[in-house]
Coordinates of C-alpha atoms (C1' of nucleotides) in Angstrom, one line a residue:
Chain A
X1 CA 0.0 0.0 0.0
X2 CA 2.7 2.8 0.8
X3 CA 5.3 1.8 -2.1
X4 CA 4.2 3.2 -5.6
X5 CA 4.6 1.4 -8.6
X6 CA 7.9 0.6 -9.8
X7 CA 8.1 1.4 -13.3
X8 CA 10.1 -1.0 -15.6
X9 CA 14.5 -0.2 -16.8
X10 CA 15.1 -2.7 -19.1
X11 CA 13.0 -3.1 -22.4
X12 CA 12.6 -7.0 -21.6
X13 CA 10.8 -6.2 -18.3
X14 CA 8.3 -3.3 -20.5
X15 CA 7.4 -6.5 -22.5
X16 CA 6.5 -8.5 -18.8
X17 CA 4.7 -6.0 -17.4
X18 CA 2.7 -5.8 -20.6
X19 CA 2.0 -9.5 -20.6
X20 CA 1.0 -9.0 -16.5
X21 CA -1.4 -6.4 -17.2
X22 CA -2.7 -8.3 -20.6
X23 CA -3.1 -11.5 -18.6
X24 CA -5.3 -9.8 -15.3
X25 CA -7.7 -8.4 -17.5
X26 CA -8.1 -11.8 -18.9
X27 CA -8.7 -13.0 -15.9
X28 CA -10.9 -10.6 -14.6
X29 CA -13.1 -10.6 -17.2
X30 CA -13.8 -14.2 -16.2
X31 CA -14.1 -13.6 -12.4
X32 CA -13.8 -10.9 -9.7
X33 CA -10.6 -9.5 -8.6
X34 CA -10.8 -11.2 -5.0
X35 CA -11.8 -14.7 -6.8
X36 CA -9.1 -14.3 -9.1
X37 CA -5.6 -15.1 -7.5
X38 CA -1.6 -13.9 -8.3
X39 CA -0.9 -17.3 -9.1
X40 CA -3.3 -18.0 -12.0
X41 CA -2.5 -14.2 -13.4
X42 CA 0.9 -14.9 -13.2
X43 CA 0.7 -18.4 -15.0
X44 CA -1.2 -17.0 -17.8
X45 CA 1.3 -14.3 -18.1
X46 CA 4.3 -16.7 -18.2
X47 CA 6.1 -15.5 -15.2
X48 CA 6.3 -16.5 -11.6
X49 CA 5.0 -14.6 -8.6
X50 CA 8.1 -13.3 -7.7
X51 CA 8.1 -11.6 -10.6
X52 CA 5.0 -9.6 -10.0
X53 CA 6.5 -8.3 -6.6
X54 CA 9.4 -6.6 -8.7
X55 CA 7.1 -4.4 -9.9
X56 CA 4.0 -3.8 -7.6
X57 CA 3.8 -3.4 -4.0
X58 CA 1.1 -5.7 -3.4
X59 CA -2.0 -7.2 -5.6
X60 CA -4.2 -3.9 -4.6
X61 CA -1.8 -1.9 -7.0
X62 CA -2.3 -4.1 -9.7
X63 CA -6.4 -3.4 -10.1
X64 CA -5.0 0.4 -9.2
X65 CA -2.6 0.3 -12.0
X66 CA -5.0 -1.2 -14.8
X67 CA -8.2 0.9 -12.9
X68 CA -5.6 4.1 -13.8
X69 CA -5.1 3.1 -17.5
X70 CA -8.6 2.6 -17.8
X71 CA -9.8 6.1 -16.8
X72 CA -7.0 7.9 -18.4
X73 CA -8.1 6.3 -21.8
X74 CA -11.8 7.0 -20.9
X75 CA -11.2 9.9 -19.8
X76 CA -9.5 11.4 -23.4
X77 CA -11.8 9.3 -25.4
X78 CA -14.9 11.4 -23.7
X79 CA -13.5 14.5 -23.8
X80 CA -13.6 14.1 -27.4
X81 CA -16.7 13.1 -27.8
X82 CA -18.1 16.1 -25.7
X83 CA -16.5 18.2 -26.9
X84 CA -17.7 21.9 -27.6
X85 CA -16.5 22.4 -30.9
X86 CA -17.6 19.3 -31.9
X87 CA -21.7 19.8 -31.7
X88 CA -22.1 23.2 -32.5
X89 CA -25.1 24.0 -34.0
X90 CA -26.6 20.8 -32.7
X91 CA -29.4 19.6 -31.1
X92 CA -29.2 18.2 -27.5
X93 CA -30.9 15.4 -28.6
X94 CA -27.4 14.9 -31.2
X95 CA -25.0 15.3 -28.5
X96 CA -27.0 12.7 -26.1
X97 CA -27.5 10.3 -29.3
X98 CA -23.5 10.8 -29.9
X99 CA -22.4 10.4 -26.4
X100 CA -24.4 7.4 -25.9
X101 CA -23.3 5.6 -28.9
X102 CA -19.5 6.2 -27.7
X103 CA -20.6 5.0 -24.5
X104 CA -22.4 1.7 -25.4
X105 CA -19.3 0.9 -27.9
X106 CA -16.6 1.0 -25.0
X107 CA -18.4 -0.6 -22.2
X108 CA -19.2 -3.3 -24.5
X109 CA -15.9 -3.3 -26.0
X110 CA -14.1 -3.5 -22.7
X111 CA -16.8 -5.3 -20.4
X112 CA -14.4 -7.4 -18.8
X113 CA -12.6 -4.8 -16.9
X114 CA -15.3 -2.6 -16.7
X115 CA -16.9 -5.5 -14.8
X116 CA -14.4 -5.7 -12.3
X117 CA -13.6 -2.1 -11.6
X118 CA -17.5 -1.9 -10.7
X119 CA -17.0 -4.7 -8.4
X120 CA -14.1 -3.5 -6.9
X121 CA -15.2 0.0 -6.6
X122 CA -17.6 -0.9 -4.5
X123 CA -15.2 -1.9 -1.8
X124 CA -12.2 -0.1 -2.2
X125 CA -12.4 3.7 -1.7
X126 CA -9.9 4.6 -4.7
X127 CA -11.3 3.0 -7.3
X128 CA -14.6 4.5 -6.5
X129 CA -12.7 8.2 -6.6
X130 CA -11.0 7.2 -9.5
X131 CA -15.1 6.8 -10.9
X132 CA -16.3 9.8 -9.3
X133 CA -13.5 12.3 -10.8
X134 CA -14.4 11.1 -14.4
X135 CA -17.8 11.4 -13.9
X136 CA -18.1 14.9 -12.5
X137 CA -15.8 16.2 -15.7
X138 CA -18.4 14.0 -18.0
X139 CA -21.5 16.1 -15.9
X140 CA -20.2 19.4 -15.9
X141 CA -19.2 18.9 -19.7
X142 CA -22.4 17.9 -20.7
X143 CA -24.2 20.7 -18.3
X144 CA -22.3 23.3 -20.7
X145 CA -23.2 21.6 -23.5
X146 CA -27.0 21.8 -22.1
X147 CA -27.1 25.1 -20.8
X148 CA -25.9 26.7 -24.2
X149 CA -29.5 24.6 -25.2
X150 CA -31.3 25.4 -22.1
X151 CA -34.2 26.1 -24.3
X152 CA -34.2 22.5 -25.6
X153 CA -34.9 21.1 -22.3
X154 CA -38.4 20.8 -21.1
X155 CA -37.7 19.1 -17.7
X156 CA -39.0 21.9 -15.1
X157 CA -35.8 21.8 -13.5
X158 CA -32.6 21.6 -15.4
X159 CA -29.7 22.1 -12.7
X160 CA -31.5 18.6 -11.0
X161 CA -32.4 17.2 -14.7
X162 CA -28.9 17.1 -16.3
X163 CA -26.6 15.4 -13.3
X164 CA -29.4 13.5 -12.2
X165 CA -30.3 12.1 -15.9
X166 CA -26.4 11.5 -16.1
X167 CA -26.8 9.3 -13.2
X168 CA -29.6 7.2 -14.5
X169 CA -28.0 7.0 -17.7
X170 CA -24.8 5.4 -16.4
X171 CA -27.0 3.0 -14.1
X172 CA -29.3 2.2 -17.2
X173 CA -25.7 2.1 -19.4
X174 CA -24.1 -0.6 -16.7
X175 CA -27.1 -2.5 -16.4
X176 CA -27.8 -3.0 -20.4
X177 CA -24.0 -3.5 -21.0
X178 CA -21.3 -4.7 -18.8
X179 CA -24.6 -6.5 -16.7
X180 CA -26.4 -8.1 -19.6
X181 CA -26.0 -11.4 -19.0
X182 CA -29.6 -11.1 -17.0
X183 CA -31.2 -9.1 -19.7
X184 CA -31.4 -11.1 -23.2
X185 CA -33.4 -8.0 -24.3
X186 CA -31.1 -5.7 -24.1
X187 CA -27.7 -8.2 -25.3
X188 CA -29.8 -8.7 -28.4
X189 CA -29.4 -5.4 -29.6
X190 CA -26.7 -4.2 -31.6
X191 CA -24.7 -0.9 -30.8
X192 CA -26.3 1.4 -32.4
X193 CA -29.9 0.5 -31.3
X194 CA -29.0 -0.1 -28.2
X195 CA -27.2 3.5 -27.5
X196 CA -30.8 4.9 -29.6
X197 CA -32.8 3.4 -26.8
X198 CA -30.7 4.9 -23.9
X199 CA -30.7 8.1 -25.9
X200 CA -34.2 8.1 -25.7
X201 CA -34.5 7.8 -22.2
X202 CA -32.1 10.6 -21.2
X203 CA -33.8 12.9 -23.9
X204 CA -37.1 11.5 -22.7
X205 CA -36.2 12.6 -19.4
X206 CA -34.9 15.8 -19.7
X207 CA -38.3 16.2 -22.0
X208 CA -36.5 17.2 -25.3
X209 CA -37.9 19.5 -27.8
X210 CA -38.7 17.1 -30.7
X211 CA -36.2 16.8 -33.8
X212 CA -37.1 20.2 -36.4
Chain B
X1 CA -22.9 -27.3 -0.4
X2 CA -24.9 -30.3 0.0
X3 CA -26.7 -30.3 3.3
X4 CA -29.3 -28.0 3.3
X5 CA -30.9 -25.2 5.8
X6 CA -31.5 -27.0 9.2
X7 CA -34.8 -25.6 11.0
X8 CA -34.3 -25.3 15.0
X9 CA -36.5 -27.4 16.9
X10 CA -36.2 -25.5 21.0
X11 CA -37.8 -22.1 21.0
X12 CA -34.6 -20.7 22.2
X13 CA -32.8 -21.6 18.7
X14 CA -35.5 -20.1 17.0
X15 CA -34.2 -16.5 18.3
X16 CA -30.4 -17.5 17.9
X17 CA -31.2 -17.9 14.6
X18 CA -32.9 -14.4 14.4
X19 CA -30.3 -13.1 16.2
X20 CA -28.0 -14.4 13.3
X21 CA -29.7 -13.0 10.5
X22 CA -30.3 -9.7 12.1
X23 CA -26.3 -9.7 12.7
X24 CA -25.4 -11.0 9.8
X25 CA -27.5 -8.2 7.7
X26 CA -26.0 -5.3 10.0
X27 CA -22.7 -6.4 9.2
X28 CA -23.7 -6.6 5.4
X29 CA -24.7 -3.1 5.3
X30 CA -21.1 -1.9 6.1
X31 CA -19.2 -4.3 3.9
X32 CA -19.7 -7.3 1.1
X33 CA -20.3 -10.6 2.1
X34 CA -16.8 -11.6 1.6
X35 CA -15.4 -9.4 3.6
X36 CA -17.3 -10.0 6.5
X37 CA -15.9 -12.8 9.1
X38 CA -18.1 -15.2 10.7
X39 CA -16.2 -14.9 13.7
X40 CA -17.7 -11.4 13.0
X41 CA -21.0 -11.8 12.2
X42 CA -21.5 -14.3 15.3
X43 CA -20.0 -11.5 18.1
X44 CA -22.4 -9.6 16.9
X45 CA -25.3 -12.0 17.4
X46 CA -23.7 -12.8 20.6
X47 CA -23.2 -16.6 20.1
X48 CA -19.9 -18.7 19.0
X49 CA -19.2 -20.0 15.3
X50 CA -20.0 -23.2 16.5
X51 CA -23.4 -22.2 17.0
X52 CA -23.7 -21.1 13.7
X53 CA -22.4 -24.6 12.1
X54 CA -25.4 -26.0 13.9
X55 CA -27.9 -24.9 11.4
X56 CA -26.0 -23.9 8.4
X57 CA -24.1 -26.4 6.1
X58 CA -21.3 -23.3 5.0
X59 CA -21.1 -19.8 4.8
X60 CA -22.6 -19.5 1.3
X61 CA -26.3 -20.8 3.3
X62 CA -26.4 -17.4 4.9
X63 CA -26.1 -15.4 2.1
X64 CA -28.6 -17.4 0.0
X65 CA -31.1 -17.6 3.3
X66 CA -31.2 -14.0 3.7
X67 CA -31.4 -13.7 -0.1
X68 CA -34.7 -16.0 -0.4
X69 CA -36.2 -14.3 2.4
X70 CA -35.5 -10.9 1.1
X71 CA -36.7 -11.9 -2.0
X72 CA -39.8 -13.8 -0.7
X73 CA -40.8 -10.4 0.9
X74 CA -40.0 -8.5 -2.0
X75 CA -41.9 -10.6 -4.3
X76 CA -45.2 -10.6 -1.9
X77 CA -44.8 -6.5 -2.1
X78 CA -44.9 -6.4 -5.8
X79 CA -47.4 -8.7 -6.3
X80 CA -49.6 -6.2 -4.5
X81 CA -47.9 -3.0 -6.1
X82 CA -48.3 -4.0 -9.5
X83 CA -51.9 -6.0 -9.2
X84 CA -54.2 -5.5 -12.3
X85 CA -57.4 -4.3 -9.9
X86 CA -55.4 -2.2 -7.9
X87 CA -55.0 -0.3 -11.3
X88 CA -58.4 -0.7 -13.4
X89 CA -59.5 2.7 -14.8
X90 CA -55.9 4.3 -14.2
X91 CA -53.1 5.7 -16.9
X92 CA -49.9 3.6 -17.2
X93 CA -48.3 6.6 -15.8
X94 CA -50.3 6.5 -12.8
X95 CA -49.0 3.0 -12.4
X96 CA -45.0 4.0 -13.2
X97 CA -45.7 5.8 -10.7
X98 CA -46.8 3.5 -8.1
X99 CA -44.3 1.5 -9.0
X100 CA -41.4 3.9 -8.8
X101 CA -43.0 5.1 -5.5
X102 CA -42.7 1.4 -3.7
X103 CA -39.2 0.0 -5.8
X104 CA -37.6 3.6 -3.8
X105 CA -39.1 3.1 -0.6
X106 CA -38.2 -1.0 -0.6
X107 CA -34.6 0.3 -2.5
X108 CA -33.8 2.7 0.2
X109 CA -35.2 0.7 3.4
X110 CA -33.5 -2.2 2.6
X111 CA -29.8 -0.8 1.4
X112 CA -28.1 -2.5 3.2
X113 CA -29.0 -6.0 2.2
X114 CA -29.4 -5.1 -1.5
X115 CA -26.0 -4.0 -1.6
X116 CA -24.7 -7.2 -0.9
X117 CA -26.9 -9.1 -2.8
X118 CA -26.4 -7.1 -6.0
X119 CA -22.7 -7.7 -5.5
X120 CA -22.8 -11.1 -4.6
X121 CA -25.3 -12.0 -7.8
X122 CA -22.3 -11.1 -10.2
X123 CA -20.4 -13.7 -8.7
X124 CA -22.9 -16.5 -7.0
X125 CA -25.3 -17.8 -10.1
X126 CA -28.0 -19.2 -7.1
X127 CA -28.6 -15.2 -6.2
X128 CA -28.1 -14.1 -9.7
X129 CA -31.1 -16.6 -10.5
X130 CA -33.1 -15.7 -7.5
X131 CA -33.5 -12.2 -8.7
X132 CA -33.9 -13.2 -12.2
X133 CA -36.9 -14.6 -11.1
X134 CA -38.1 -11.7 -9.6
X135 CA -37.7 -9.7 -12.6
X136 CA -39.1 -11.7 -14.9
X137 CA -42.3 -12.0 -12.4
X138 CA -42.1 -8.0 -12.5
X139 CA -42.2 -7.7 -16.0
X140 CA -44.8 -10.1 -17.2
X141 CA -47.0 -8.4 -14.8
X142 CA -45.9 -5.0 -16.4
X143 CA -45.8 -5.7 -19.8
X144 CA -49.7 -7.2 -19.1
X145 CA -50.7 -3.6 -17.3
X146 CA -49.0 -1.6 -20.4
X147 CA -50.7 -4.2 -23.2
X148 CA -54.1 -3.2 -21.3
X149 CA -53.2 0.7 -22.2
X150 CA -51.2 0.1 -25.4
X151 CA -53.0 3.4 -27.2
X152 CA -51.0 5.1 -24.1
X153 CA -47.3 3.7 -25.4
X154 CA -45.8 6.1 -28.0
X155 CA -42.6 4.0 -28.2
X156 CA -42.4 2.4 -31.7
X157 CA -42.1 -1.2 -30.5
X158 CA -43.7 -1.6 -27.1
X159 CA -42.8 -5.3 -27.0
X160 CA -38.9 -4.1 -26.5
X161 CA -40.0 -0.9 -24.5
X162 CA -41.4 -2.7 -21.7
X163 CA -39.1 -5.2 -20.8
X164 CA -36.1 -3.0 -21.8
X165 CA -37.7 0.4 -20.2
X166 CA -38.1 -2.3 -17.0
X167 CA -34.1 -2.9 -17.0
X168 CA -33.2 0.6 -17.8
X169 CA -35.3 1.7 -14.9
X170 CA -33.6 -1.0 -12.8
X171 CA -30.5 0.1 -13.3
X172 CA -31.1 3.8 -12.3
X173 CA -32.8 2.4 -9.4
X174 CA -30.1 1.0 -8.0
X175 CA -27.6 3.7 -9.4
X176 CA -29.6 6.4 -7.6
X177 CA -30.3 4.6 -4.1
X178 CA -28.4 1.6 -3.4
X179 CA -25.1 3.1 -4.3
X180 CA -26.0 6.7 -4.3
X181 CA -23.5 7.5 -2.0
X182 CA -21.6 8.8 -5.5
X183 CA -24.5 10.7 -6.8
X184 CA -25.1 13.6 -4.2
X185 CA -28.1 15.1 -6.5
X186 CA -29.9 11.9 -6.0
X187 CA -29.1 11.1 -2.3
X188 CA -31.1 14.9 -1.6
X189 CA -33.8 14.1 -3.0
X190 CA -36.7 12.7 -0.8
X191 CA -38.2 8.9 -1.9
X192 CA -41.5 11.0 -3.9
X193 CA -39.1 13.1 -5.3
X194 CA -37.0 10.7 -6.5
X195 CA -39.7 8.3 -7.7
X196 CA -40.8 10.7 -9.4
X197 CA -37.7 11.8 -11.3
X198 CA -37.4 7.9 -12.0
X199 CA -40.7 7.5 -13.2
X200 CA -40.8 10.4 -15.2
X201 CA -37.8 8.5 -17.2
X202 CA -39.6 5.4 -17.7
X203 CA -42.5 7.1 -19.2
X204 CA -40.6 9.4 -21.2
X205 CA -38.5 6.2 -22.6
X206 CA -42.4 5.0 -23.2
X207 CA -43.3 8.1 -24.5
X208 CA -46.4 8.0 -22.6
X209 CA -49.3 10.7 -23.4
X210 CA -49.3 13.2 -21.2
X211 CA -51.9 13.3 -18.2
X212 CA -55.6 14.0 -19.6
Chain C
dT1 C1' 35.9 -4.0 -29.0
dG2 C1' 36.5 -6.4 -25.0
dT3 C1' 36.5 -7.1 -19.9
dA4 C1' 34.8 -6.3 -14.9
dC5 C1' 31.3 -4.9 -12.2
dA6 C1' 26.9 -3.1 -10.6
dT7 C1' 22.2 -3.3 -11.1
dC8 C1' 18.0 -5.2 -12.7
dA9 C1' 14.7 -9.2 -14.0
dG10 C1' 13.0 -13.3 -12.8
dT11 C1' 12.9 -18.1 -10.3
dG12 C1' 11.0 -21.2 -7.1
dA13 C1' 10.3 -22.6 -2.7
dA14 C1' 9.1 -21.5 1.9
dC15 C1' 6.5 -18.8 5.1
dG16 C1' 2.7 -17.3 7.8
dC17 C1' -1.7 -15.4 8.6
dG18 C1' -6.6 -15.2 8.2
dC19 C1' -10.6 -17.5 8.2
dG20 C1' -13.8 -21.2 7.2
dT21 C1' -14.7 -25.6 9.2
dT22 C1' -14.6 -29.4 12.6
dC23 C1' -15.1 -31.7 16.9
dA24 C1' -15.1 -33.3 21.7
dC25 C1' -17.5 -31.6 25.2
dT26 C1' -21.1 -29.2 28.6
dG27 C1' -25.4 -27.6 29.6
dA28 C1' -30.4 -27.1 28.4
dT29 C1' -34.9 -28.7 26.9
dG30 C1' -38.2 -31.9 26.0
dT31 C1' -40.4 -36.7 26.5
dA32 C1' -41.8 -41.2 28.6
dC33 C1' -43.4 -43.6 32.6
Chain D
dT1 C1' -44.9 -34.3 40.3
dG2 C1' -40.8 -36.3 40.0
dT3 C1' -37.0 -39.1 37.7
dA4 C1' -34.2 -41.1 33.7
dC5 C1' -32.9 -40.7 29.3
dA6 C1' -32.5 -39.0 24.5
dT7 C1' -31.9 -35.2 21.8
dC8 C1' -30.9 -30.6 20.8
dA9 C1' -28.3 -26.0 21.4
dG10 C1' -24.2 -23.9 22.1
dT11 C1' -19.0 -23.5 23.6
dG12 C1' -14.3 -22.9 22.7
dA13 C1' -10.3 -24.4 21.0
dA14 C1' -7.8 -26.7 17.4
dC15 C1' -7.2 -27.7 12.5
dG16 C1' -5.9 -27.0 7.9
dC17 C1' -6.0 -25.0 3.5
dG18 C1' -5.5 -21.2 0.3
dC19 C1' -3.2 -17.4 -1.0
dG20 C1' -0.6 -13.2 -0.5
dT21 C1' 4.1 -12.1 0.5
dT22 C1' 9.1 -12.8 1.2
dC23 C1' 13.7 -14.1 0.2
dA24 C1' 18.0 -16.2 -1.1
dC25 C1' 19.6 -17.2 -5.3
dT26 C1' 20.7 -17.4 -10.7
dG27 C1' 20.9 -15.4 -14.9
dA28 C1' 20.5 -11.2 -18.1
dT29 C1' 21.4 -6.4 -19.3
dG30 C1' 23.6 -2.3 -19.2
dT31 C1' 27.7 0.8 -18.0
dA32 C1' 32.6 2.3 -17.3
dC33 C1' 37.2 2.2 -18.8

DNA sequence: TGTACATCAGTGAACGCGCGTTCACTGATGTAC
DNA sequence: TGTACATCAGTGAACGCGCGTTCACTGATGTAC
C-alpha cells in the first residue's frame, strides 16, 4: 500500500509488465478480482510470482494500475466526444444520441474490466474516486453543452435534470451493458440501437424538444 | 454445499437464529459478504461460530437464506404494487408511478442488504437466478398492465420498450439509491421526489401521453 | 571491442496469517413412565 | 410431580487450506574504462 509502482528499466521487463497487465484483465473478465488469484494471473502471463513483486507493491496496485489506464483512456476518449466544438449548432438530442453511442461501444468493448472495476469499486475507496473524478468532468461537460441549449430542455428543472439524468444513464448504461448477462433484451441489440434506446431515455427525461 | 438449511427445533434456537440473521445483515450493510468474518457476524449475534455450524451447512447458506427471504418479501410487495385491480381505470403513468414510488421506498429501506446481494449476484449464479426470477415476475406483470393501455405507449415497438424500459429503470434504481452515495443530487432528494424523477424516465422512454 | 562490475529481472520454494470448518464436550430442553 | 434418558443448542479451541508475501539465489542487461 505505501510503495508506488515501480516502473520497468530494461526493455525486456516493458514487454513483462505488458504480458501481467494483458493477462489480469483476462482473468478478470472471467471472475472478480478477489476470486481471481496472483498465481493464476501470473501463469497466464508466463512469469512466476516473484516476478510480479518486482514491480507492484502488493495485488491492490495491480487493479489500481490497470483501474488508472482505464480512466486515463476513458477519460480522453470522452472529452472528445463532448466536446464543444464538436456539436455546435446541434441539437441536444445529437450530443445525447452521440455520447451514448461512444458509451455503449466502449463498455461493450471493454466489459471485462469494466466488470471488475465496478465490483471493486464498490469496496475499495480509490477506485470509487478514481469513478467519481471522471464522472463529474463528464457532468459538468455535458451541463455546458445543455445550458448553451437550455431552451431545448423541457424538464422543469434543469440544474436537477442534467446530473441526475447523467446518473440514471450510467445506471441504465451498466445495467444493459457490462450486466447483460440477465437481460437477453437488451444483449440482443446491436450498438447502435441499443445506444438509440438509452438516448431516448435521457432525452425523454430531460423532455427534449422534438427533432425540427 | 450439500446439506441444506437446518430448521431449530427448541424455541430458544428459533431466536439465535434471528439473532444471526439480524447480525449478519447489519454487518452486510457496512461491507460485502466476503469481507465479512463469521467470527464477526457471530460477536455480533452474541453466540460462537459453533453455534452457527449447527444450522447452516457453509457460509454460502447465509447469504442465499437471507437472499430468499429478502426476495420472498419482496416478491409478496410487488405482487400487491403491480396488481391488475389495484389499477383498473388508471393511466400507465399513474401506475409508473406507483411502481417507482414502492421500488424507492423497498430500495432505500432495505440498502443494506441489497448491496450485498447485487454484489454477490455477479459472482454466485443461485442469487443471480433468484433475482432473475423476480424480474421476470415484475415484467410479465408489467408488460400485461402496459398491453391493457397500449393506445398510451408512444414507443415504436412496445414489445422491446417494456421489458427493456423495466431494465433501464432498474439500473437507475439502484444507481440512484443503493449506491448513491456517488450521486449527491440523488441522495437529496426525498423517496416521492426521486420516484418521481425515476418515473418520469420510464415514461418518457415510453413516450407515454401526457396526463388528460 | 573487449572485460569487470553493478544493477536489474525473474525463479522457485518456503513462510505465515486469516478465516472457514470441525469436533469433543457441557449444559439445556423436551419426553416417557 | 418427580426421575431417567434422549436429543438438541451452544461452547471454545484446534485444525488446515488457500493465497498473498518474502527471500535467497541465478541469470541477463547495461555501463565504465
Amino acid at each position: 500500500m505505501e510503495t508506488r509502482f515501480h516502473p520497468p528499466r530494461q526493455s525486456r521487463s516493458q514487454e513483462t509488465l505488458h504480458r501481467i497487465l494483458d493477462a489480469a484483465e483476462r482473468v478478470l473478465a472471467e471472475k472478480s478480482f478477489e476470486e481471481a488469484t496472483l498465481a493464476e494471473i501470473m501463469e497466464r502471463a508466463g512469469v512466476t510470482v516473484g516476478a510480479f513483486y518486482r514491480r507492484f507493491p502488493d495485488k491492490n496496485a495491480l487493479i489500481h494500475h490497470i483501474d488508472e489506464r482505464f480512466f486515463t483512456e476513458l477519460y480522453a476518449r470522452a472529452s472528445e466526444v463532448l466536446d464543444e466544438e464538436r456539436w455546435r449548432g446541434q441539437s441536444l438530442r445529437r450530443v445525447i444520441e452521440g455520447f451514448a453511442l461512444a458509451a455503449v461501444t466502449v463498455y461493450r468493448t471493454r466489459r471485462g474490466v469494466l466488470r471488475s472495476l465496478f465490483l471493486r469499486m464498490r469496496t475499495d475507496p480509490v477506485i470509487l474516486a478514481t469513478a467519481q473524478r471522471a464522472n463529474e468532468q463528464f457532468v459538468s461537460r455535458l451541463c455546458a453543452l445543455a445550458s448553451e441549449r437550455h431552451d431545448e430542455v423541457g424538464h422543469p428543472d434543469p440544474d436537477l435534470a442534467v446530473p441526475l439524468g447523467y446518473t440514471i444513464f450510467l445506471g441504465a448504461l451498466r445495467e444493459t451493458t457490462v450486466f447483460a448477462e440477465a437481460w437477453p433484451a437488451a444483449s440482443a441489440l446491436s450498438d447502435e440501437a441499443l445506444a438509440a434506446e438509452l438516448a431516448r431515455t435521457f432525452s425523454g427525461y430531460l423532455a427534449l424538444a422534438a427533432e425540427s
